[in-house]
Tab-separated table of C-alpha atoms and ligand atoms in Angstrom:
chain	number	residue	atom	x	y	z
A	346	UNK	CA	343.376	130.613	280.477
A	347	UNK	CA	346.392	128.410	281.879
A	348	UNK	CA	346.424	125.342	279.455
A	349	UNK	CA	349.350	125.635	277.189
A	350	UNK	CA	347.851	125.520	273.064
A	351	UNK	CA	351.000	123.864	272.177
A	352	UNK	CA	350.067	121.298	269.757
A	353	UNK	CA	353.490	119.789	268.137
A	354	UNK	CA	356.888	120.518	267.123
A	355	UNK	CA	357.418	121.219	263.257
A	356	UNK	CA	360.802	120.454	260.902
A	357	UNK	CA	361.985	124.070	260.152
A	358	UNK	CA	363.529	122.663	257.084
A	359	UNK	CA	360.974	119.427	255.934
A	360	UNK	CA	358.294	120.409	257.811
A	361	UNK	CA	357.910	117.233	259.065
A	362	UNK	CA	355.502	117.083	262.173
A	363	UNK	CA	355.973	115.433	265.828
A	364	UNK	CA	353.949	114.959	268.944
A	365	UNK	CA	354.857	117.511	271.854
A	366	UNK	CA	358.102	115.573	273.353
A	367	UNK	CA	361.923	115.861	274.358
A	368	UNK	CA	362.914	115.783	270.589
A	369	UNK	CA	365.736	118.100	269.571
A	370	UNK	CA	366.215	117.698	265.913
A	371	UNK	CA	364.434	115.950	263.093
A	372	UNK	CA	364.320	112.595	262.818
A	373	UNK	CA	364.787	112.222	258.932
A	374	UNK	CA	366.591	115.444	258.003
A	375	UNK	CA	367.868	116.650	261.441
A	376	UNK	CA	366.244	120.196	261.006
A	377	UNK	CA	365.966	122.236	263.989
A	378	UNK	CA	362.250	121.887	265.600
A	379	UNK	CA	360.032	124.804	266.054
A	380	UNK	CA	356.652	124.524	268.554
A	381	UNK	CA	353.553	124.956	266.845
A	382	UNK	CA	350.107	126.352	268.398
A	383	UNK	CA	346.540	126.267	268.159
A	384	UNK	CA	346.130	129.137	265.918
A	385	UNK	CA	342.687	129.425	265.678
A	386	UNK	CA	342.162	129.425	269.310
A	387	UNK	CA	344.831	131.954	269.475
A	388	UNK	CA	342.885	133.902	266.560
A	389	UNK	CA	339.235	133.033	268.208
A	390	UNK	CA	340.226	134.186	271.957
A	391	UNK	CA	342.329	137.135	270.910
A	392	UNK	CA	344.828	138.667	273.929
A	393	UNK	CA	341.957	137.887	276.548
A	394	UNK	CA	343.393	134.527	276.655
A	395	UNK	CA	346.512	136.111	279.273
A	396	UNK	CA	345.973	136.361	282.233
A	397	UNK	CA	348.491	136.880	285.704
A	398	UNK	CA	351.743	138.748	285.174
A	399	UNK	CA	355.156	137.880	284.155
A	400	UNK	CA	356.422	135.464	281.802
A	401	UNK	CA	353.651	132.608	282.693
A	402	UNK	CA	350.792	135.045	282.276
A	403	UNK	CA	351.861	133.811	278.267
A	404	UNK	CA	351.531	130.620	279.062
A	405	UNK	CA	348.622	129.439	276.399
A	406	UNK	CA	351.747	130.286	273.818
A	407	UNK	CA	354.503	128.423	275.648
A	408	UNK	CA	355.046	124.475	275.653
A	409	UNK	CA	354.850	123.817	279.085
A	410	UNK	CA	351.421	121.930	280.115
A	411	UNK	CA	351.529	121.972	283.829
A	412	UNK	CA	351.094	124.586	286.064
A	413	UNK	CA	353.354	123.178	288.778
A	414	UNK	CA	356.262	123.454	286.482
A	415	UNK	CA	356.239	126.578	285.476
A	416	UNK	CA	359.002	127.619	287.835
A	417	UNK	CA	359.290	131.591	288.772
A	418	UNK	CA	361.732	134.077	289.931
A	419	UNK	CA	359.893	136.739	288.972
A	420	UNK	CA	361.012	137.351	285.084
A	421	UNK	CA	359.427	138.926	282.215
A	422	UNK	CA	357.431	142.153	282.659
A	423	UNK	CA	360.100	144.480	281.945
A	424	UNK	CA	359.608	148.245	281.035
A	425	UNK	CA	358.983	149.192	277.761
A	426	UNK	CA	361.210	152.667	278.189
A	427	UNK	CA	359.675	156.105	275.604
A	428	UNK	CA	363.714	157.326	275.595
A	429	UNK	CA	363.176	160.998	274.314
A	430	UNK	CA	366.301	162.404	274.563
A	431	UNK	CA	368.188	159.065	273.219
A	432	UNK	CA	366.129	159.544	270.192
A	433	UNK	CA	366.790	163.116	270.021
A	434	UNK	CA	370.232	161.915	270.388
A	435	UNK	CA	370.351	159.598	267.813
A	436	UNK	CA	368.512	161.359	265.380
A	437	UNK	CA	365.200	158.704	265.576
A	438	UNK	CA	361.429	159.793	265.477
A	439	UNK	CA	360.709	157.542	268.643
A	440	UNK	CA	362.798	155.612	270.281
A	441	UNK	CA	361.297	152.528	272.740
A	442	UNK	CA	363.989	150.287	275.014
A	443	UNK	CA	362.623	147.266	275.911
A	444	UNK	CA	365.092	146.820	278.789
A	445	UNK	CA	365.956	143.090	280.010
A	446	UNK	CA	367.954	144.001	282.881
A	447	UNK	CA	364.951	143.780	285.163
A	448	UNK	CA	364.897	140.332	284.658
A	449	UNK	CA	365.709	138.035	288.415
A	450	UNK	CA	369.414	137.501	286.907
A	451	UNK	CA	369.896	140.640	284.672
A	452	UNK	CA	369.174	139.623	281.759
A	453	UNK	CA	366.973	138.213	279.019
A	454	UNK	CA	368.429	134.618	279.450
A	455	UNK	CA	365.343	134.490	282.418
A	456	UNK	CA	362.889	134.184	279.502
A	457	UNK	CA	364.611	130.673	278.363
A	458	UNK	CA	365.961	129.691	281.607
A	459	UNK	CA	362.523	129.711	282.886
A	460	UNK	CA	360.386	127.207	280.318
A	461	UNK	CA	364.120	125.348	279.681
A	462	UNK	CA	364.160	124.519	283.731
A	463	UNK	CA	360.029	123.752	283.225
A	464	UNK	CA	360.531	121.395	280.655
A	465	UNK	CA	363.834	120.167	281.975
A	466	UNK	CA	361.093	118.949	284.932
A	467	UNK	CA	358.254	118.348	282.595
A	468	UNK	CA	360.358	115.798	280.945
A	469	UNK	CA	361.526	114.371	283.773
A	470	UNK	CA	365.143	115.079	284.061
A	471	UNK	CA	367.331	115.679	287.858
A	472	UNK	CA	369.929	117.973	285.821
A	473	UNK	CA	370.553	120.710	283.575
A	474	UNK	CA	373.856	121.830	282.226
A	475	UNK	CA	375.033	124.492	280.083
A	476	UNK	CA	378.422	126.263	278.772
A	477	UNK	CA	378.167	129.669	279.030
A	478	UNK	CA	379.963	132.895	278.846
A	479	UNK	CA	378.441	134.315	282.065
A	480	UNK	CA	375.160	135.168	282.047
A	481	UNK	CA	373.270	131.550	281.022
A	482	UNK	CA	375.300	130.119	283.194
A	483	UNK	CA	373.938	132.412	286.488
A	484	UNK	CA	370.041	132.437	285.054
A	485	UNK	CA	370.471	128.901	283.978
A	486	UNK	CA	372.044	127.787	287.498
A	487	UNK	CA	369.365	130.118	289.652
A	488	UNK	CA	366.622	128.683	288.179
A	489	UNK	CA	367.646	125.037	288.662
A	490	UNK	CA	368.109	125.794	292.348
A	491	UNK	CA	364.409	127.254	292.026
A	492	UNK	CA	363.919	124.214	290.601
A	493	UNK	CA	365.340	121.957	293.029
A	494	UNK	CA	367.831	120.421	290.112
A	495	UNK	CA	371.415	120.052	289.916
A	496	UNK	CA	373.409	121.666	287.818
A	497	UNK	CA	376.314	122.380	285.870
A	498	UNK	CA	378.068	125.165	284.253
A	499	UNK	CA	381.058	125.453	282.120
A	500	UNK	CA	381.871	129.300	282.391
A	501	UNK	CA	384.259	131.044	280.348
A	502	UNK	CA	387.413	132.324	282.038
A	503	UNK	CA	387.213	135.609	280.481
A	504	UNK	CA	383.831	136.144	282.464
A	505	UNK	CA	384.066	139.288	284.297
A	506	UNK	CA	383.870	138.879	288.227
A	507	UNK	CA	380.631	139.657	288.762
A	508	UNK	CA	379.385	137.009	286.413
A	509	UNK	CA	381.544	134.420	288.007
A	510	UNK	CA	380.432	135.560	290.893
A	511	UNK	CA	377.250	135.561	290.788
A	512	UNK	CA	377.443	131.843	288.769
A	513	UNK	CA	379.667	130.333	291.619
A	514	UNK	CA	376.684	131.028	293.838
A	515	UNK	CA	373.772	129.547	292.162
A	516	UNK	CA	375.086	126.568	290.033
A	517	UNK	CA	375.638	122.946	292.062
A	518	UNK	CA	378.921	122.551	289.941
A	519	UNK	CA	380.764	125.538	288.036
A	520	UNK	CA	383.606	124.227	285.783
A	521	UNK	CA	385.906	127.949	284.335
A	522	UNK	CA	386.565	126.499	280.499
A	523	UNK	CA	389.543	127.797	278.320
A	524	UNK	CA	389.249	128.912	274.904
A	525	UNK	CA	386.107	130.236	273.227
A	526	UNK	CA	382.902	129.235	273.374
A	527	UNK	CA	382.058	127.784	270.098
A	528	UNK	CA	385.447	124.794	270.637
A	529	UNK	CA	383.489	123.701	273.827
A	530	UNK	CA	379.674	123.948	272.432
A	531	UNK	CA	380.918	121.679	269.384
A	532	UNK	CA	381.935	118.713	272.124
A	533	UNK	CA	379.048	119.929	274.981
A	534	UNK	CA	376.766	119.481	272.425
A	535	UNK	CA	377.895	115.507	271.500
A	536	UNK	CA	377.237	114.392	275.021
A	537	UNK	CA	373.821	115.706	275.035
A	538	UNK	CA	372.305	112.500	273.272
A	539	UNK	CA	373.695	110.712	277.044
A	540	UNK	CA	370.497	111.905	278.495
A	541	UNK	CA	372.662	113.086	281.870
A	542	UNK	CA	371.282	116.335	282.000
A	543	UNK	CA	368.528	118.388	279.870
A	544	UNK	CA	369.947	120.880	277.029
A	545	UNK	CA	370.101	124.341	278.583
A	546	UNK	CA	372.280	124.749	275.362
A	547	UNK	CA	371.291	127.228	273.060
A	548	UNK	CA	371.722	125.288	269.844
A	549	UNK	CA	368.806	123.371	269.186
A	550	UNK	CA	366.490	122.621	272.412
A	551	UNK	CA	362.900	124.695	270.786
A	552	UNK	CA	361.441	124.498	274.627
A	553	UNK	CA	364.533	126.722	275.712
A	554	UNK	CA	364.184	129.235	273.524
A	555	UNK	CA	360.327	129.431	273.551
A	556	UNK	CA	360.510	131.468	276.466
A	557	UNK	CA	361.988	134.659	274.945
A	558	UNK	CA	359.137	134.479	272.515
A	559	UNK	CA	357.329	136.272	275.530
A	560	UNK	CA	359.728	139.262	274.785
A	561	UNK	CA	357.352	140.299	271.140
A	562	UNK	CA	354.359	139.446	273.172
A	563	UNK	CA	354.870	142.154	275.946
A	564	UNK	CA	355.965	144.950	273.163
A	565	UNK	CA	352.900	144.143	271.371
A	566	UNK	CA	350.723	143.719	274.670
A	567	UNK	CA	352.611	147.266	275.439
A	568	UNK	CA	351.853	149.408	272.679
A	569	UNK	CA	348.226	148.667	272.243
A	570	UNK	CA	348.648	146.064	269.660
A	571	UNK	CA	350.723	148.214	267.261
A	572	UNK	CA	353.798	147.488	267.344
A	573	UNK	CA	356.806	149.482	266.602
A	574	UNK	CA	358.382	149.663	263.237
A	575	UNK	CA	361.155	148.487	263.587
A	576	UNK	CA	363.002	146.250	266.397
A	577	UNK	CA	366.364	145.995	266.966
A	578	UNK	CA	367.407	142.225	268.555
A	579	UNK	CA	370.917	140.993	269.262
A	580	UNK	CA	372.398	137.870	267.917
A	581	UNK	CA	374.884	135.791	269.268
A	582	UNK	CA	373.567	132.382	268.544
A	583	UNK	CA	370.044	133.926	267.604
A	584	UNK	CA	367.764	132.681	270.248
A	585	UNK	CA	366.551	135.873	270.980
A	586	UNK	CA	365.917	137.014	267.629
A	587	UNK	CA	364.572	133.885	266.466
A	588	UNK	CA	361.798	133.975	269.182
A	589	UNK	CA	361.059	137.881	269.013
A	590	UNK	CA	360.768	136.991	265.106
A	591	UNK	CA	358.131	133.923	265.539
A	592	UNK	CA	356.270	135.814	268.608
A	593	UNK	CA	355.277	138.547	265.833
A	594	UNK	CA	354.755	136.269	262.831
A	595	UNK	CA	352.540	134.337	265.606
A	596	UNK	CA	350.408	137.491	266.401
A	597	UNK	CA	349.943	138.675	262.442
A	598	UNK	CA	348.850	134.785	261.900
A	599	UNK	CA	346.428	135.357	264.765
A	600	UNK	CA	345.247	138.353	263.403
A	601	UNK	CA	346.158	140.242	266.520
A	602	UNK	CA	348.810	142.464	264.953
A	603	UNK	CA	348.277	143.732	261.282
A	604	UNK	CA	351.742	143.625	259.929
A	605	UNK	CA	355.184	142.721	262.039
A	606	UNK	CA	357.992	144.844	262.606
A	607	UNK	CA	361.149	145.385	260.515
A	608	UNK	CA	363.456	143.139	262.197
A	609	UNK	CA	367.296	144.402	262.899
A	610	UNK	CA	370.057	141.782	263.329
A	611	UNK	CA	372.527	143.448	265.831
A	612	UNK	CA	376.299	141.702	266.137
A	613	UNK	CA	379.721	142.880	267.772
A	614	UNK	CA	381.533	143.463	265.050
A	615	UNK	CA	384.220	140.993	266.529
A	616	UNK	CA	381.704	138.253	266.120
A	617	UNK	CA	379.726	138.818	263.136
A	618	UNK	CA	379.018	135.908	260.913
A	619	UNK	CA	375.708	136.214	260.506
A	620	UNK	CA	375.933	140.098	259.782
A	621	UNK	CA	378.708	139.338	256.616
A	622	UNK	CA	376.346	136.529	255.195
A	623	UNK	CA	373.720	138.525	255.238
A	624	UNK	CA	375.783	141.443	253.718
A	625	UNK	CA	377.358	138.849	251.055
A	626	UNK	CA	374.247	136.781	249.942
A	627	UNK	CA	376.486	134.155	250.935
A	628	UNK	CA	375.746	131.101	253.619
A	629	UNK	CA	377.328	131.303	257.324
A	630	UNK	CA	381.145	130.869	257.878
A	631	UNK	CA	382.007	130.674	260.840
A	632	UNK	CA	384.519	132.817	262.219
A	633	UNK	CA	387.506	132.678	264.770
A	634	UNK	CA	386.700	135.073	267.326
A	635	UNK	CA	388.441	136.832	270.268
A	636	UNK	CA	387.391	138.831	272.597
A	637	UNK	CA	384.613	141.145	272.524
A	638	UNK	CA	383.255	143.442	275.371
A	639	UNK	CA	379.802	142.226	274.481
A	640	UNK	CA	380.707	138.592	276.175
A	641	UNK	CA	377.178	137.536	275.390
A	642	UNK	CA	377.920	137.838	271.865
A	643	UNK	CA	380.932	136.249	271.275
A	644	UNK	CA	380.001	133.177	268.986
A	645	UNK	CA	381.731	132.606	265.973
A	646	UNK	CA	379.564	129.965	264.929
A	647	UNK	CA	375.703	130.190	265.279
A	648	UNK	CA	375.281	126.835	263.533
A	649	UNK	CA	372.025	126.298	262.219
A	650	UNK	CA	370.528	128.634	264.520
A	651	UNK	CA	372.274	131.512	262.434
A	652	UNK	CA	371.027	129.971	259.722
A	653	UNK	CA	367.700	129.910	260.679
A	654	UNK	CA	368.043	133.812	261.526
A	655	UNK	CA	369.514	134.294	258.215
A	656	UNK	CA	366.129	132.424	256.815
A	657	UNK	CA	363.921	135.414	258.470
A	658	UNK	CA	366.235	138.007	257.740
A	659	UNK	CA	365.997	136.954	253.911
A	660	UNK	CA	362.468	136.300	254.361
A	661	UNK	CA	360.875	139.076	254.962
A	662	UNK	CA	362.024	143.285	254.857
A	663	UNK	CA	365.127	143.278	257.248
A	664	UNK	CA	368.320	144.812	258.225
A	665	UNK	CA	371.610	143.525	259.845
A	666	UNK	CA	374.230	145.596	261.338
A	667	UNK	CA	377.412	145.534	263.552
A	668	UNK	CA	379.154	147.458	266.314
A	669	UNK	CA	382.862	148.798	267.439
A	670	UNK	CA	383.843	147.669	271.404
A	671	UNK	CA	384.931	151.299	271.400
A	672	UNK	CA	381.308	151.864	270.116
A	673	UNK	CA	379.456	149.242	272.253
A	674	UNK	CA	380.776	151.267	275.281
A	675	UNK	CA	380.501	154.800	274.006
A	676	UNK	CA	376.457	153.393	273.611
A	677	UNK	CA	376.547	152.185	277.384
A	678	UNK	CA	377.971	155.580	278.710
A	679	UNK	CA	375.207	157.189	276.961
A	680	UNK	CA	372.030	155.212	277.796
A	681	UNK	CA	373.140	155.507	281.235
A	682	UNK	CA	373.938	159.419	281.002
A	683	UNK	CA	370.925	160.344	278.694
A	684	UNK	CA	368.164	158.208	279.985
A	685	UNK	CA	369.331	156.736	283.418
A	686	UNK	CA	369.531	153.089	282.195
A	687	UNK	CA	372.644	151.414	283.187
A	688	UNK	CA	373.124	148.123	280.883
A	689	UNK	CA	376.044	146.389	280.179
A	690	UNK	CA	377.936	146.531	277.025
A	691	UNK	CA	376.240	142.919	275.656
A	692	UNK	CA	373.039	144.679	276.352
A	693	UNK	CA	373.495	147.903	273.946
A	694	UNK	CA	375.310	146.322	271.390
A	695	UNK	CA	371.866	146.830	269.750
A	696	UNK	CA	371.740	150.632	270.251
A	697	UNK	CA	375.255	150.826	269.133
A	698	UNK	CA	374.294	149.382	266.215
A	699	UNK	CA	371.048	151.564	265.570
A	700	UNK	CA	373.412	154.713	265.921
A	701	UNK	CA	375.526	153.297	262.786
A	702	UNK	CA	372.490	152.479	260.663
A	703	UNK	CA	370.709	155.887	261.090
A	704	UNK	CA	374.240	157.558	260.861
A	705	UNK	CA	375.042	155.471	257.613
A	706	UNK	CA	371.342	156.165	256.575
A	707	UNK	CA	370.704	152.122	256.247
A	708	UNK	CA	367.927	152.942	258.080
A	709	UNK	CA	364.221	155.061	257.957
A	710	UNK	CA	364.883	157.049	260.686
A	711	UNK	CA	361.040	158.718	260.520
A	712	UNK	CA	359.421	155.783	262.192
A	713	UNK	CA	358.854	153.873	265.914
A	714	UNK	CA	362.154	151.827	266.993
A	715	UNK	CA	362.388	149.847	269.844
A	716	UNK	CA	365.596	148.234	270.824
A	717	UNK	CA	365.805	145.144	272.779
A	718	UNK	CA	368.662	145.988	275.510
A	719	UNK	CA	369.614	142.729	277.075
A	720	UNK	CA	371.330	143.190	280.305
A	721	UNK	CA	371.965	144.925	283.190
A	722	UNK	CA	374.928	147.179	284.109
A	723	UNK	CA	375.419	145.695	287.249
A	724	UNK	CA	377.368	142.438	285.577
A	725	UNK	CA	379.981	144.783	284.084
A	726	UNK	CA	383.779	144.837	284.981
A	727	UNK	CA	385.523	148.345	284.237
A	728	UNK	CA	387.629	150.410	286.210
A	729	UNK	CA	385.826	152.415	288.981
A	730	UNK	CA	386.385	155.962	288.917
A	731	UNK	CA	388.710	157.398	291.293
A	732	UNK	CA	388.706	156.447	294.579
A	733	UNK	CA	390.873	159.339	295.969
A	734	UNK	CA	388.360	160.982	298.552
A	735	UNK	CA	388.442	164.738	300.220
A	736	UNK	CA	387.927	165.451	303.448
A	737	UNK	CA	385.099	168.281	303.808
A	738	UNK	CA	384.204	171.091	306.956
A	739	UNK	CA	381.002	172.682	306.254
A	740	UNK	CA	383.098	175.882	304.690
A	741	UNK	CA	384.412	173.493	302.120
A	742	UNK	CA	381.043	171.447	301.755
A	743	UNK	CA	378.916	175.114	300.604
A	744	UNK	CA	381.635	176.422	298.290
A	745	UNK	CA	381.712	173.093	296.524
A	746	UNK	CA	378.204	172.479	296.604
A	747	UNK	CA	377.525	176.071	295.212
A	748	UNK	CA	380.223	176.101	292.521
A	749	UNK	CA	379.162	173.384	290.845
A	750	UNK	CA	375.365	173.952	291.677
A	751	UNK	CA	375.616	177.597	290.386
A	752	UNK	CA	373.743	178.576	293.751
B	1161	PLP	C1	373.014	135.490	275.376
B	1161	PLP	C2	372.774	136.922	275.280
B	1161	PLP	C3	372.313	137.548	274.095
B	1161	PLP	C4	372.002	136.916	272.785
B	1161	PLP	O1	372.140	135.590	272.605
B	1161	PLP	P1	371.218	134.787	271.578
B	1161	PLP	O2	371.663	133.387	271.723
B	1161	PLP	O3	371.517	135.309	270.207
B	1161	PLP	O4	369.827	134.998	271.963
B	1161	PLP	C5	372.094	138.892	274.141
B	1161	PLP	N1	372.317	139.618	275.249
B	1161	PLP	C6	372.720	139.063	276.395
B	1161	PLP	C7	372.925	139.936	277.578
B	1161	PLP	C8	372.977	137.713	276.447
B	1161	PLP	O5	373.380	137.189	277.617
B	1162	ZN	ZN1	363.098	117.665	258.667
């Protein structure tokens, strides 16, 4: 099936309902929106309803009604990694990385780039814009060019060079913003009302984020309908963990999953308001950050997105935890060493932080854990290792070969 069983968008907070439209935030109690679906076609149907590959082969659960669209670069289908000897490593009964760097751009920003651009065109609109600290800005830029749309994209200076890069390339207009990122989103966000460009913004726009929904639809798709324990998402505004979180509630509603998984909230530890309210049975407050070597994670304020992750979190059994820079890279070095996957150090911020849990024993470590890992290692800026070369005859080239071949 390719029809879209979107019905209507629902008040998280009032629960007041709304016909399927550009509508960002209730009207009476300015809630954030959430899509709702056809449940009992979902339940009736089961998984036969997917068909194709990709992202749009989960198009009955995604709001976007016409084929023509659904723009592509490829995203979505990414490995579902068994990592033996990072489990071994870590101390974990099985260890699954769900690993986003295969996405067109790197990383999981593909899932929402992709239905934000489709609805950014099923709604009508010539432009998209977004602030970003890197990587929206590149997936939200390529797939507006897919798109045929303009765009713009207010990029943090701090990006490293591939990511401005790689953004100078794809976007129509790249504007390099000083300061953080939550000063800009606060005054981005007021000028979205204008109706210049569609919200590629990751505070409130439910069709953007819809997209990485497709993330807990794969895992379960993956394991044969039973999911893993536990699953470890990053937050930085809470897109992705929002929309892993629904996907699974969505399944268990269908009755295609019995139970969901234990969800993990994974922060830097440089930008962790949602972690200390969670910690403090306290609401959000927001934080002045710095910098962070997980870029993608440096909010401060997660508005009422982190709230609405600290809803689930409180909701239902869940855990929240942070990581160390000094931590977030030891966890790169190691994926890539242990397991060949080279992500950057946005992407295993959520390793990083399983590694503290099971050490601190704030986690079961006797069960299934798969960790979402966000983004390649390509984007990364670090210092290359030496560049001081030696010049070999074929004497030379054996001895070396053999000493440290043991031959
Ligand atoms: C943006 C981003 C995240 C998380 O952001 P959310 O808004 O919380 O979904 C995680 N990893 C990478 C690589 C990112 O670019
Ligand atoms: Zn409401």
């Amino acid at each position: 099936m390719t029809t879209s069983l979107a019905r209507s968008l629902a008040c998280i907070d009032c629960g007041a309902s709304y016909p399927l439209g550009y509508r960002l935030e209730c009207a009476t109690c300015q809630g954030l929106l959430e899509l709702r679906y056809d449940v009992e076609q979902l339940a009736r149907h089961g998984p036969d309803l997917f068909s194709g590959t990709g992202l749009w082969r989960y198009a009955p659960v995604l709001p976007i009604a016409d084929p023509a669209h659904r723009i592509t670069l490829g995203e979505g289908g990414t490995p579902l990694l068994d990592c033996p000897r990072l489990a071994a490593d870590l101390g974990v009964r099985r260890l699954l990385v769900k690993f986003e760097g295969s996405n067109p751009t790197g990383t999981v920003k593909d899932r929402s780039s992709t239905t934000a651009v489709a609805a950014a065109l099923q709604f009508g609109y010539r432009a998209t814009s977004v602030v970003s600290s890197g990587n929206a800005g590149s997936s939200i830029a390529a797939y507006s060019a897919r798109a045929g749309l303009a765009s713009l994209v207010f990029a943090y200076e701090r990006a490293s060079a591939p990511k401005l890069l790689h953004m100078a390339a794809t976007t129509r207009d790249l504007v390099i913003y000083k300061g953080v990122y939550d000063d800009l989103i606060t005054l981005w966000d007021r000028l979205v009302g204008e109706q210049l460009f569609f919200d590629c913004g990751a505070s409130r726009n439910a069709y953007k984020h819809e997209g990485k929904k497709t993330i807990a639809y794969e895992i379960a798709e993956q394991t044969g309908f039973a999911p893993p324990d536990v699953v470890v998402a990053p937050v930085a505004v809470g897109e992705t963990f929002i929309a892993a979180a629904r996907g699974f509630r969505e399944m268990r509603d269908a009755g295609w999953i019995p139970r969901v998984p234990t969800m993990v909230a994974a922060q830097a530890a440089r930008a962790n308001a949602v972690v200390r309210a969670f910690r403090s049975g306290q609401p959000i407050e927001p934080l002045k950050i710095g910098y962070t070597v997980a870029e993608g994670l440096a909010a401060g304020n997660p508005g009422r997105k982190g709230d609405w992750v600290l809803r689930l979190l409180r909701e239902s059994p869940s855990v929240a935890g942070e990581a160390e820079d000094d931590e977030i890279l030891a966890a790169q070095r190691r994926l890539a060493r242990t397991e060949g996957i080279w992500a950057g150090p946005t992407g295993v911020a959520t390793l990083a932080v399983l590694e503290g849990l099971v050490a601190r024993k704030e986690l079961d470590p006797d069960q299934t854990v798969c960790a979402i890992v966000t983004e390649t290692g390509l984007k990364t800026e670090a210092e290359p290792p030496s560049r001081a070369g030696v010049a070999f005859d074929e004497a030379s080239l054996r001895a070396l070969v053999r000493e440290r071949l043991g031959g």
